[in-house]
Amino acid sequence: MMDFSQIVNWLLYAFSGLCFGIFASRYSVLSAVHIKQKYHEEGLACIFGCLPQLLFIITTFFLFPTWFISKTPTGGFFYYAVLAYFFSKGMRLNNTKK
């Protein structure tokens, strides 16, 4: 049986995962679009020019979730769910604009 404080903690962890996921998905889409545009313009030579965007994507999809899930699995689950949903939606919207 869960008491009130445990329920509130789970809700707060879920809310933090939601907020982090929204932030990360927005800037991940912007980073991916920037990398895609630079790659089409310059080819593989854009790797060093896109290093901040590459580091952000690596941090967003691998480093931060690993740390976040170790602290709160509930927040980590919501983070990944929101990140995957909004990232895929943002990339689809970006691909249909052109």
Short mmCIF file of C-alpha atoms in Angstrom, two decimals:
data_model
loop_
_atom_site.label_atom_id
_atom_site.label_comp_id
_atom_site.label_asym_id
_atom_site.label_seq_id
_atom_site.Cartn_x
_atom_site.Cartn_y
_atom_site.Cartn_z
CA MET A 1 0.00 0.00 0.00
CA MET A 2 1.38 3.37 -1.01
CA ASP A 3 0.91 6.39 1.17
CA PHE A 4 0.28 9.93 0.03
CA SER A 5 3.95 11.01 0.04
CA GLN A 6 4.97 8.12 -2.24
CA ILE A 7 2.22 9.00 -4.70
CA VAL A 8 3.29 12.65 -4.72
CA ASN A 9 6.93 11.63 -5.23
CA TRP A 10 6.01 9.45 -8.22
CA LEU A 11 3.94 12.26 -9.71
CA LEU A 12 6.80 14.72 -9.27
CA TYR A 13 9.28 12.29 -10.82
CA ALA A 14 6.92 11.78 -13.76
CA PHE A 15 6.49 15.53 -14.13
CA SER A 16 10.25 16.11 -14.07
CA GLY A 17 10.71 13.43 -16.74
CA LEU A 18 8.03 15.12 -18.82
CA CYS A 19 9.67 18.55 -18.53
CA PHE A 20 13.18 17.28 -19.23
CA GLY A 21 11.87 15.25 -22.17
CA ILE A 22 10.12 18.24 -23.74
CA PHE A 23 13.23 20.40 -23.43
CA ALA A 24 15.52 17.67 -24.75
CA SER A 25 13.26 16.77 -27.67
CA ARG A 26 12.96 20.36 -28.83
CA TYR A 27 16.68 21.01 -28.91
CA SER A 28 17.45 17.52 -30.22
CA VAL A 29 15.26 18.18 -33.24
CA LEU A 30 16.96 21.53 -33.81
CA SER A 31 20.38 19.88 -33.49
CA ALA A 32 19.47 17.04 -35.83
CA VAL A 33 18.10 19.47 -38.43
CA HIS A 34 21.28 21.54 -38.22
CA ILE A 35 23.48 18.45 -38.63
CA LYS A 36 21.35 17.26 -41.56
CA GLN A 37 21.59 20.62 -43.35
CA LYS A 38 25.34 20.88 -42.80
CA TYR A 39 25.85 17.30 -43.99
CA HIS A 40 23.97 18.00 -47.22
CA GLU A 41 26.03 21.16 -47.78
CA GLU A 42 29.51 20.00 -46.76
CA GLY A 43 29.45 16.22 -46.45
CA LEU A 44 31.55 14.58 -43.73
CA ALA A 45 33.66 17.72 -43.38
CA CYS A 46 30.89 19.19 -41.21
CA ILE A 47 31.72 16.90 -38.26
CA PHE A 48 33.83 19.48 -36.44
CA GLY A 49 31.44 22.31 -37.29
CA CYS A 50 28.55 20.35 -35.80
CA LEU A 51 30.38 19.16 -32.71
CA PRO A 52 28.17 21.05 -30.20
CA GLN A 53 25.04 19.59 -31.78
CA LEU A 54 26.53 16.09 -31.83
CA LEU A 55 27.52 16.36 -28.16
CA PHE A 56 24.03 17.58 -27.26
CA ILE A 57 22.41 14.62 -29.04
CA ILE A 58 24.78 12.13 -27.38
CA THR A 59 24.06 13.71 -24.00
CA THR A 60 20.32 13.78 -24.64
CA PHE A 61 19.94 10.20 -25.78
CA PHE A 62 22.64 8.37 -23.79
CA LEU A 63 24.39 10.19 -20.93
CA PHE A 64 21.55 12.07 -19.23
CA PRO A 65 19.03 9.19 -19.40
CA THR A 66 21.55 6.78 -17.90
CA TRP A 67 22.05 9.09 -14.95
CA PHE A 68 18.34 9.97 -14.68
CA ILE A 69 17.16 6.35 -14.67
CA SER A 70 19.66 5.50 -11.95
CA LYS A 71 18.06 8.19 -9.74
CA THR A 72 14.40 7.65 -10.62
CA PRO A 73 13.12 4.95 -12.99
CA THR A 74 9.71 6.64 -13.17
CA GLY A 75 11.21 9.93 -14.31
CA GLY A 76 13.52 8.13 -16.72
CA PHE A 77 10.61 6.27 -18.29
CA PHE A 78 8.64 9.46 -18.83
CA TYR A 79 11.77 11.20 -20.14
CA TYR A 80 12.37 8.54 -22.79
CA ALA A 81 8.68 8.31 -23.72
CA VAL A 82 8.33 12.07 -24.20
CA LEU A 83 11.71 12.38 -25.92
CA ALA A 84 10.96 9.59 -28.41
CA TYR A 85 7.45 10.86 -29.17
CA PHE A 86 8.28 14.52 -29.68
CA PHE A 87 11.60 13.87 -31.42
CA SER A 88 9.95 11.60 -33.99
CA LYS A 89 7.05 14.03 -34.40
CA GLY A 90 9.41 17.00 -34.81
CA MET A 91 11.53 15.18 -37.38
CA ARG A 92 8.42 14.15 -39.35
CA LEU A 93 7.14 17.73 -39.36
CA ASN A 94 10.53 19.00 -40.46
CA ASN A 95 10.70 16.49 -43.32
CA THR A 96 7.24 17.45 -44.62
CA LYS A 97 8.03 21.19 -44.70
CA LYS A 98 10.34 20.88 -47.70
#
